[in-house]
């Protein structure tokens, strides 16, 4: 029987602030799961700590709400041990790009087949609005006593240069587009990163919904221009089509250039997609050929309580 | 009756010069002749140049430790002579590179200033020149035999004879020279030397051949030149089913056998040897099944290592990591998460000397309290300690069972002494390992609650990917499904459910797995971990003098088996705490749990492992009522 969106929702009371962008993201995740018809037990949402961290409790699949900044470590461990799981890791921008940025880069270098979504609101929501790593230098959101003293991280650029092989950006209030991006990310063979612009009406009074929709972004005729636009509408091709350095560099460079756009024109959609670089799973298979067909979680390690592993050859070589 | 052989051989040289493979060749050769081996490696936190040495004790009786005395020393650099000449006993011998004889203390650049100053003072007090000659004179006056050989001359004569000019000045052959001279001096059969070299360099035939040529030559040279050494090693009766094993291999093989299939780790001495070894044996032979494998992942840090391990464990895979103090510090937050979510993981903790990076390559048992208290908040975990390498194999199997059965993180305490020792022991017997996955479910029907309140406190466990087994985890307090809950009643019930496991462990783990009693007497040593070896040997030495000392080796350190230990100590008049740390941490635990502090402490925290000799001396002092309450041991360079 086909699974409906409702099947992917839990009964858990959602305590996010009214109007929070997080609602759009969790809806998009549920829509994506039902559109892909992923059996509930074959999917897991791992999440970090922060407002966004609660996401895993709202989705009716395996849900693992982990530690601040550490979501990728848990998610990758699970994926390595059971590569059949569809795994989505979710977390805040403070979570993933502040305390967790080391894991972010390391995960990129590995390129395991999973999806990582950052709920990017420019602030630390759950600890009441401190500056997050994506907030621009000199900006002062309402709960900052003084303007932000740090330069910002560029999540898209960082992901591309860290080795993520699918890099995209969505917008929390464009749920359908976001849903499509999530599906593309989940279907991507390799590590997918999704930067989701997520207005936090409670603490970020700069990058608000109105700001994104361009209420203040007027031309001479006083016409309002949404800051957000879609790369796919411009004929942009993010895909690395063939295995050549020139092709790699071209696609990387155009994605990096796009990642620098902000303020009046903010691109969404897929920036970069490369399925030529090997997945980590393949790299393991170079060492352990039957890794995918007999991964750690499905190995039979005992029979009637006795070990099935035979170390006698090793012991023979130690014998004197 | 066989005559009793018990000798100690020391090889030393600069780090990176092959001290370890020299020692391995020697150990293997002796083991092949039927001897028991106990070898220990000491080295600086340095890759090349600093002083490194290996002491190998060889006996035809059971031995479990090193002793102070050195019977034969093979030194191929000046520092080894300066540092260890005094340990060589009367009638023992020093094989040394005669080209070094005029080397002055000041010329040994790696030797630290403090030691140089002590050495100069010492030479001064004996009226000797500040040279190798000076220190060897002292040894000779004590009755030590001096066996000078010009290592370079031997190589170059040999190079001419075998027509291989490359050999001339090939300094990296010095270690093999040292070993081969030693075997010659000890009158061991040359085949043992050659087959040992074959075994050590099994994968590198060309290197093996070159080494064998050199070894053969050096061996004959030494037998001809120094035929009269008092100590001889002859073939003795061989116990069948003996293996020669390095410390870290015990836990690694234990992990393979008991079904650990996932080990993320971050490099740290002395723990990483275990992971590297696991990785080099990634593909496993499996009976009647598809070939198995252990996925070993080098992570970006220890936080990630434990995070991945937990992630792996959530899929039902037996997962572990291994680390030492600084890495374990980083894992503390993760540990609490595993605790509140009742995730079975095993952390093999190879202790070394702290605090901080402390003495990074040296031994210590400083982390007992840290292991017990690691993590914020209150949650059950288990701390379990192995006393030797043989035990560590079987204990690894146990630790995984404990983790699964009680659904807790288990910290398996190992240490540097164990990790870098080489010993002979009984071939590991996989049949003695049982695998108990506890309440891990394979099938679920109906409404599933991961943290269901059940009478024994251990809720049946699902795993990622299992149909109908969906659960939620959170580091926050949660309800039975695993969803966040701040309800005060649920909080009490969840806390109590988790903590009830501690009582349950004590009730269900057989006493002989909790602690081992080696006989009781009025005097009783209480200890844990790798001090076991020196303690057993020291007790044996005392027994020969009709002095009986009891010994309790604690294995389960948390939860503390209070009742069982109380019952063991019921009639004991004096408790002696033996540990390799400064504060007597087990002593503190005894005080906490038994309301009784040890009467004496024997502690060592120089970073070097205890020898049975110094422990024996210290125990004798206590027996003679001549001891301070707290004795500090200091042997070893
Ligand atoms: C190790 C650690 N340090 C600090 C915290 C406190 N903390 C909780 S949420 C949070 C910030 C979350 O911000 P962000 O990741 O941007 O997520 P948001 O709440 O905005 O969704 C912090 C610092 C913590 N839980 N753990
Ligand atoms: S604080 Fe911001 S991010 Fe958190 S729930 Fe409220 S609106 Fe959303």
PDB file of N, CA, C and O in Angstrom, chain B residues 245-297:
ATOM      1  N   UNK B 245      53.060 -13.452  21.194  1.00  0.00           N
ATOM      2  CA  UNK B 245      52.062 -12.458  20.832  1.00  0.00           C
ATOM      3  C   UNK B 245      52.405 -11.085  21.402  1.00  0.00           C
ATOM      4  O   UNK B 245      53.003 -10.978  22.473  1.00  0.00           O
ATOM      5  N   UNK B 246      52.073 -10.060  20.647  1.00  0.00           N
ATOM      6  CA  UNK B 246      52.294  -8.677  21.096  1.00  0.00           C
ATOM      7  C   UNK B 246      51.027  -8.160  21.733  1.00  0.00           C
ATOM      8  O   UNK B 246      49.921  -8.520  21.305  1.00  0.00           O
ATOM      9  N   UNK B 247      51.202  -7.248  22.666  1.00  0.00           N
ATOM     10  CA  UNK B 247      50.085  -6.791  23.480  1.00  0.00           C
ATOM     11  C   UNK B 247      48.817  -6.453  22.734  1.00  0.00           C
ATOM     12  O   UNK B 247      47.747  -6.979  23.041  1.00  0.00           O
ATOM     13  N   UNK B 248      48.914  -5.577  21.749  1.00  0.00           N
ATOM     14  CA  UNK B 248      47.704  -5.087  21.109  1.00  0.00           C
ATOM     15  C   UNK B 248      46.984  -6.171  20.313  1.00  0.00           C
ATOM     16  O   UNK B 248      45.831  -6.017  19.943  1.00  0.00           O
ATOM     17  N   UNK B 249      47.692  -7.280  20.042  1.00  0.00           N
ATOM     18  CA  UNK B 249      47.060  -8.330  19.240  1.00  0.00           C
ATOM     19  C   UNK B 249      45.987  -9.083  20.017  1.00  0.00           C
ATOM     20  O   UNK B 249      45.038  -9.606  19.431  1.00  0.00           O
ATOM     21  N   UNK B 250      46.123  -9.121  21.336  1.00  0.00           N
ATOM     22  CA  UNK B 250      45.144  -9.836  22.151  1.00  0.00           C
ATOM     23  C   UNK B 250      43.747  -9.265  21.963  1.00  0.00           C
ATOM     24  O   UNK B 250      42.790  -9.982  21.650  1.00  0.00           O
ATOM     25  N   UNK B 251      43.616  -7.955  22.122  1.00  0.00           N
ATOM     26  CA  UNK B 251      42.295  -7.334  21.981  1.00  0.00           C
ATOM     27  C   UNK B 251      41.838  -7.375  20.529  1.00  0.00           C
ATOM     28  O   UNK B 251      40.658  -7.582  20.256  1.00  0.00           O
ATOM     29  N   UNK B 252      42.773  -7.172  19.604  1.00  0.00           N
ATOM     30  CA  UNK B 252      42.380  -7.159  18.194  1.00  0.00           C
ATOM     31  C   UNK B 252      41.818  -8.525  17.791  1.00  0.00           C
ATOM     32  O   UNK B 252      40.751  -8.607  17.178  1.00  0.00           O
ATOM     33  N   UNK B 253      42.507  -9.588  18.176  1.00  0.00           N
ATOM     34  CA  UNK B 253      42.003 -10.925  17.830  1.00  0.00           C
ATOM     35  C   UNK B 253      40.692 -11.201  18.560  1.00  0.00           C
ATOM     36  O   UNK B 253      39.770 -11.812  18.004  1.00  0.00           O
ATOM     37  N   UNK B 254      40.613 -10.732  19.790  1.00  0.00           N
ATOM     38  CA  UNK B 254      39.366 -10.866  20.545  1.00  0.00           C
ATOM     39  C   UNK B 254      38.220 -10.191  19.808  1.00  0.00           C
ATOM     40  O   UNK B 254      37.115 -10.725  19.711  1.00  0.00           O
ATOM     41  N   UNK B 255      38.492  -9.017  19.261  1.00  0.00           N
ATOM     42  CA  UNK B 255      37.446  -8.294  18.542  1.00  0.00           C
ATOM     43  C   UNK B 255      37.018  -9.049  17.289  1.00  0.00           C
ATOM     44  O   UNK B 255      35.830  -9.133  16.975  1.00  0.00           O
ATOM     45  N   UNK B 256      37.983  -9.598  16.582  1.00  0.00           N
ATOM     46  CA  UNK B 256      37.626 -10.352  15.372  1.00  0.00           C
ATOM     47  C   UNK B 256      36.721 -11.517  15.731  1.00  0.00           C
ATOM     48  O   UNK B 256      35.681 -11.726  15.117  1.00  0.00           O
ATOM     49  N   UNK B 257      37.141 -12.275  16.740  1.00  0.00           N
ATOM     50  CA  UNK B 257      36.428 -13.500  17.062  1.00  0.00           C
ATOM     51  C   UNK B 257      35.031 -13.213  17.605  1.00  0.00           C
ATOM     52  O   UNK B 257      34.065 -13.879  17.242  1.00  0.00           O
ATOM     53  N   UNK B 258      34.908 -12.214  18.454  1.00  0.00           N
ATOM     54  CA  UNK B 258      33.613 -12.046  19.100  1.00  0.00           C
ATOM     55  C   UNK B 258      32.651 -11.234  18.237  1.00  0.00           C
ATOM     56  O   UNK B 258      31.550 -10.923  18.672  1.00  0.00           O
ATOM     57  N   UNK B 259      33.057 -10.913  17.028  1.00  0.00           N
ATOM     58  CA  UNK B 259      32.080 -10.362  16.093  1.00  0.00           C
ATOM     59  C   UNK B 259      32.060  -8.858  15.992  1.00  0.00           C
ATOM     60  O   UNK B 259      31.109  -8.294  15.461  1.00  0.00           O
ATOM     61  N   UNK B 260      33.097  -8.194  16.481  1.00  0.00           N
ATOM     62  CA  UNK B 260      33.183  -6.747  16.261  1.00  0.00           C
ATOM     63  C   UNK B 260      33.464  -6.538  14.775  1.00  0.00           C
ATOM     64  O   UNK B 260      34.450  -7.031  14.252  1.00  0.00           O
ATOM     65  N   UNK B 261      32.584  -5.834  14.104  1.00  0.00           N
ATOM     66  CA  UNK B 261      32.747  -5.684  12.663  1.00  0.00           C
ATOM     67  C   UNK B 261      32.941  -4.237  12.237  1.00  0.00           C
ATOM     68  O   UNK B 261      32.918  -3.908  11.060  1.00  0.00           O
ATOM     69  N   UNK B 262      33.088  -3.361  13.225  1.00  0.00           N
ATOM     70  CA  UNK B 262      33.213  -1.951  12.877  1.00  0.00           C
ATOM     71  C   UNK B 262      34.082  -1.276  13.923  1.00  0.00           C
ATOM     72  O   UNK B 262      33.786  -1.342  15.117  1.00  0.00           O
ATOM     73  N   UNK B 263      35.181  -0.688  13.480  1.00  0.00           N
ATOM     74  CA  UNK B 263      36.059  -0.010  14.426  1.00  0.00           C
ATOM     75  C   UNK B 263      36.586   1.299  13.846  1.00  0.00           C
ATOM     76  O   UNK B 263      37.580   1.333  13.131  1.00  0.00           O
ATOM     77  N   UNK B 264      35.921   2.399  14.151  1.00  0.00           N
ATOM     78  CA  UNK B 264      36.476   3.705  13.815  1.00  0.00           C
ATOM     79  C   UNK B 264      37.492   4.110  14.891  1.00  0.00           C
ATOM     80  O   UNK B 264      37.318   3.763  16.059  1.00  0.00           O
ATOM     81  N   UNK B 265      38.533   4.821  14.520  1.00  0.00           N
ATOM     82  CA  UNK B 265      39.538   5.217  15.514  1.00  0.00           C
ATOM     83  C   UNK B 265      40.281   6.446  15.038  1.00  0.00           C
ATOM     84  O   UNK B 265      40.295   6.777  13.846  1.00  0.00           O
ATOM     85  N   UNK B 266      40.908   7.123  15.963  1.00  0.00           N
ATOM     86  CA  UNK B 266      41.813   8.222  15.634  1.00  0.00           C
ATOM     87  C   UNK B 266      43.178   7.873  16.212  1.00  0.00           C
ATOM     88  O   UNK B 266      43.266   7.421  17.351  1.00  0.00           O
ATOM     89  N   UNK B 267      44.253   8.073  15.424  1.00  0.00           N
ATOM     90  CA  UNK B 267      45.571   7.595  15.856  1.00  0.00           C
ATOM     91  C   UNK B 267      46.040   8.180  17.189  1.00  0.00           C
ATOM     92  O   UNK B 267      45.952   9.393  17.403  1.00  0.00           O
ATOM     93  N   UNK B 268      46.501   7.322  18.067  1.00  0.00           N
ATOM     94  CA  UNK B 268      47.153   7.746  19.308  1.00  0.00           C
ATOM     95  C   UNK B 268      47.955   6.560  19.850  1.00  0.00           C
ATOM     96  O   UNK B 268      47.505   5.417  19.801  1.00  0.00           O
ATOM     97  N   UNK B 269      49.145   6.864  20.364  1.00  0.00           N
ATOM     98  CA  UNK B 269      49.981   5.838  20.999  1.00  0.00           C
ATOM     99  C   UNK B 269      49.395   5.538  22.368  1.00  0.00           C
ATOM    100  O   UNK B 269      49.005   6.471  23.051  1.00  0.00           O
ATOM    101  N   UNK B 270      49.379   4.343  22.856  1.00  0.00           N
ATOM    102  CA  UNK B 270      49.747   3.104  22.178  1.00  0.00           C
ATOM    103  C   UNK B 270      48.547   2.376  21.605  1.00  0.00           C
ATOM    104  O   UNK B 270      48.649   1.201  21.300  1.00  0.00           O
ATOM    105  N   UNK B 271      47.426   3.081  21.422  1.00  0.00           N
ATOM    106  CA  UNK B 271      46.198   2.384  21.016  1.00  0.00           C
ATOM    107  C   UNK B 271      46.153   2.058  19.532  1.00  0.00           C
ATOM    108  O   UNK B 271      45.602   1.044  19.138  1.00  0.00           O
ATOM    109  N   UNK B 272      46.733   2.932  18.706  1.00  0.00           N
ATOM    110  CA  UNK B 272      46.470   2.744  17.270  1.00  0.00           C
ATOM    111  C   UNK B 272      47.031   1.450  16.706  1.00  0.00           C
ATOM    112  O   UNK B 272      46.519   0.950  15.710  1.00  0.00           O
ATOM    113  N   UNK B 273      48.075   0.901  17.346  1.00  0.00           N
ATOM    114  CA  UNK B 273      48.597  -0.380  16.864  1.00  0.00           C
ATOM    115  C   UNK B 273      47.469  -1.393  16.709  1.00  0.00           C
ATOM    116  O   UNK B 273      47.462  -2.185  15.765  1.00  0.00           O
ATOM    117  N   UNK B 274      46.548  -1.367  17.658  1.00  0.00           N
ATOM    118  CA  UNK B 274      45.443  -2.330  17.610  1.00  0.00           C
ATOM    119  C   UNK B 274      44.607  -2.133  16.342  1.00  0.00           C
ATOM    120  O   UNK B 274      44.297  -3.088  15.632  1.00  0.00           O
ATOM    121  N   UNK B 275      44.253  -0.889  16.051  1.00  0.00           N
ATOM    122  CA  UNK B 275      43.404  -0.623  14.882  1.00  0.00           C
ATOM    123  C   UNK B 275      44.142  -0.928  13.584  1.00  0.00           C
ATOM    124  O   UNK B 275      43.566  -1.456  12.641  1.00  0.00           O
ATOM    125  N   UNK B 276      45.429  -0.566  13.558  1.00  0.00           N
ATOM    126  CA  UNK B 276      46.205  -0.829  12.349  1.00  0.00           C
ATOM    127  C   UNK B 276      46.283  -2.333  12.107  1.00  0.00           C
ATOM    128  O   UNK B 276      46.155  -2.809  10.981  1.00  0.00           O
ATOM    129  N   UNK B 277      46.436  -3.064  13.178  1.00  0.00           N
ATOM    130  CA  UNK B 277      46.490  -4.522  13.065  1.00  0.00           C
ATOM    131  C   UNK B 277      45.147  -5.069  12.578  1.00  0.00           C
ATOM    132  O   UNK B 277      45.094  -5.943  11.704  1.00  0.00           O
ATOM    133  N   UNK B 278      44.061  -4.542  13.142  1.00  0.00           N
ATOM    134  CA  UNK B 278      42.732  -4.962  12.686  1.00  0.00           C
ATOM    135  C   UNK B 278      42.558  -4.662  11.202  1.00  0.00           C
ATOM    136  O   UNK B 278      42.035  -5.470  10.446  1.00  0.00           O
ATOM    137  N   UNK B 279      43.024  -3.488  10.808  1.00  0.00           N
ATOM    138  CA  UNK B 279      42.862  -3.110   9.403  1.00  0.00           C
ATOM    139  C   UNK B 279      43.698  -4.008   8.499  1.00  0.00           C
ATOM    140  O   UNK B 279      43.279  -4.346   7.394  1.00  0.00           O
ATOM    141  N   UNK B 280      44.864  -4.408   8.974  1.00  0.00           N
ATOM    142  CA  UNK B 280      45.673  -5.257   8.106  1.00  0.00           C
ATOM    143  C   UNK B 280      45.123  -6.680   8.069  1.00  0.00           C
ATOM    144  O   UNK B 280      45.568  -7.492   7.274  1.00  0.00           O
ATOM    145  N   UNK B 281      44.151  -6.969   8.917  1.00  0.00           N
ATOM    146  CA  UNK B 281      43.461  -8.270   8.844  1.00  0.00           C
ATOM    147  C   UNK B 281      41.965  -8.058   8.600  1.00  0.00           C
ATOM    148  O   UNK B 281      41.121  -8.779   9.129  1.00  0.00           O
ATOM    149  N   UNK B 282      41.658  -7.060   7.788  1.00  0.00           N
ATOM    150  CA  UNK B 282      40.261  -6.667   7.574  1.00  0.00           C
ATOM    151  C   UNK B 282      39.371  -7.803   7.081  1.00  0.00           C
ATOM    152  O   UNK B 282      38.227  -7.940   7.491  1.00  0.00           O
ATOM    153  N   UNK B 283      39.896  -8.585   6.162  1.00  0.00           N
ATOM    154  CA  UNK B 283      39.076  -9.665   5.613  1.00  0.00           C
ATOM    155  C   UNK B 283      39.240 -10.898   6.491  1.00  0.00           C
ATOM    156  O   UNK B 283      40.352 -11.328   6.772  1.00  0.00           O
ATOM    157  N   UNK B 284      38.120 -11.424   6.937  1.00  0.00           N
ATOM    158  CA  UNK B 284      38.165 -12.476   7.949  1.00  0.00           C
ATOM    159  C   UNK B 284      37.717 -13.816   7.382  1.00  0.00           C
ATOM    160  O   UNK B 284      36.800 -13.871   6.559  1.00  0.00           O
ATOM    161  N   UNK B 285      38.367 -14.865   7.839  1.00  0.00           N
ATOM    162  CA  UNK B 285      37.875 -16.210   7.511  1.00  0.00           C
ATOM    163  C   UNK B 285      36.675 -16.487   8.395  1.00  0.00           C
ATOM    164  O   UNK B 285      36.714 -16.243   9.598  1.00  0.00           O
ATOM    165  N   UNK B 286      35.624 -16.997   7.792  1.00  0.00           N
ATOM    166  CA  UNK B 286      34.431 -17.304   8.562  1.00  0.00           C
ATOM    167  C   UNK B 286      33.983 -18.711   8.233  1.00  0.00           C
ATOM    168  O   UNK B 286      33.948 -19.106   7.071  1.00  0.00           O
ATOM    169  N   UNK B 287      33.657 -19.453   9.283  1.00  0.00           N
ATOM    170  CA  UNK B 287      33.203 -20.832   9.076  1.00  0.00           C
ATOM    171  C   UNK B 287      31.805 -20.837   8.464  1.00  0.00           C
ATOM    172  O   UNK B 287      30.923 -20.149   8.957  1.00  0.00           O
ATOM    173  N   UNK B 288      31.609 -21.624   7.470  1.00  0.00           N
ATOM    174  CA  UNK B 288      30.293 -21.874   6.867  1.00  0.00           C
ATOM    175  C   UNK B 288      29.555 -20.598   6.456  1.00  0.00           C
ATOM    176  O   UNK B 288      28.342 -20.573   6.393  1.00  0.00           O
ATOM    177  N   UNK B 289      30.251 -19.547   6.250  1.00  0.00           N
ATOM    178  CA  UNK B 289      29.568 -18.306   5.892  1.00  0.00           C
ATOM    179  C   UNK B 289      30.333 -17.580   4.804  1.00  0.00           C
ATOM    180  O   UNK B 289      31.452 -17.926   4.492  1.00  0.00           O
ATOM    181  N   UNK B 290      29.695 -16.547   4.300  1.00  0.00           N
ATOM    182  CA  UNK B 290      30.430 -15.672   3.388  1.00  0.00           C
ATOM    183  C   UNK B 290      31.585 -15.050   4.169  1.00  0.00           C
ATOM    184  O   UNK B 290      31.457 -14.824   5.363  1.00  0.00           O
ATOM    185  N   UNK B 291      32.701 -14.753   3.502  1.00  0.00           N
ATOM    186  CA  UNK B 291      33.809 -14.153   4.228  1.00  0.00           C
ATOM    187  C   UNK B 291      33.352 -12.898   4.965  1.00  0.00           C
ATOM    188  O   UNK B 291      32.542 -12.126   4.457  1.00  0.00           O
ATOM    189  N   UNK B 292      33.822 -12.737   6.172  1.00  0.00           N
ATOM    190  CA  UNK B 292      33.452 -11.559   6.952  1.00  0.00           C
ATOM    191  C   UNK B 292      34.510 -10.492   6.811  1.00  0.00           C
ATOM    192  O   UNK B 292      35.515 -10.668   6.119  1.00  0.00           O
ATOM    193  N   UNK B 293      34.275  -9.376   7.469  1.00  0.00           N
ATOM    194  CA  UNK B 293      35.265  -8.305   7.422  1.00  0.00           C
ATOM    195  C   UNK B 293      35.031  -7.343   8.570  1.00  0.00           C
ATOM    196  O   UNK B 293      33.929  -7.246   9.096  1.00  0.00           O
ATOM    197  N   UNK B 294      36.085  -6.677   8.956  1.00  0.00           N
ATOM    198  CA  UNK B 294      35.966  -5.611   9.936  1.00  0.00           C
ATOM    199  C   UNK B 294      36.222  -4.313   9.198  1.00  0.00           C
ATOM    200  O   UNK B 294      37.274  -4.144   8.591  1.00  0.00           O
ATOM    201  N   UNK B 295      35.254  -3.411   9.231  1.00  0.00           N
ATOM    202  CA  UNK B 295      35.482  -2.122   8.594  1.00  0.00           C
ATOM    203  C   UNK B 295      36.183  -1.213   9.616  1.00  0.00           C
ATOM    204  O   UNK B 295      35.652  -0.930  10.672  1.00  0.00           O
ATOM    205  N   UNK B 296      37.407  -0.840   9.280  1.00  0.00           N
ATOM    206  CA  UNK B 296      38.196   0.028  10.157  1.00  0.00           C
ATOM    207  C   UNK B 296      38.276   1.398   9.496  1.00  0.00           C
ATOM    208  O   UNK B 296      38.625   1.506   8.323  1.00  0.00           O
ATOM    209  N   UNK B 297      37.903   2.427  10.227  1.00  0.00           N
ATOM    210  CA  UNK B 297      37.887   3.765   9.630  1.00  0.00           C
ATOM    211  C   UNK B 297      38.741   4.707  10.463  1.00  0.00           C
ATOM    212  O   UNK B 297      38.561   4.812  11.675  1.00  0.00           O
TER     213      UNK B 297
END
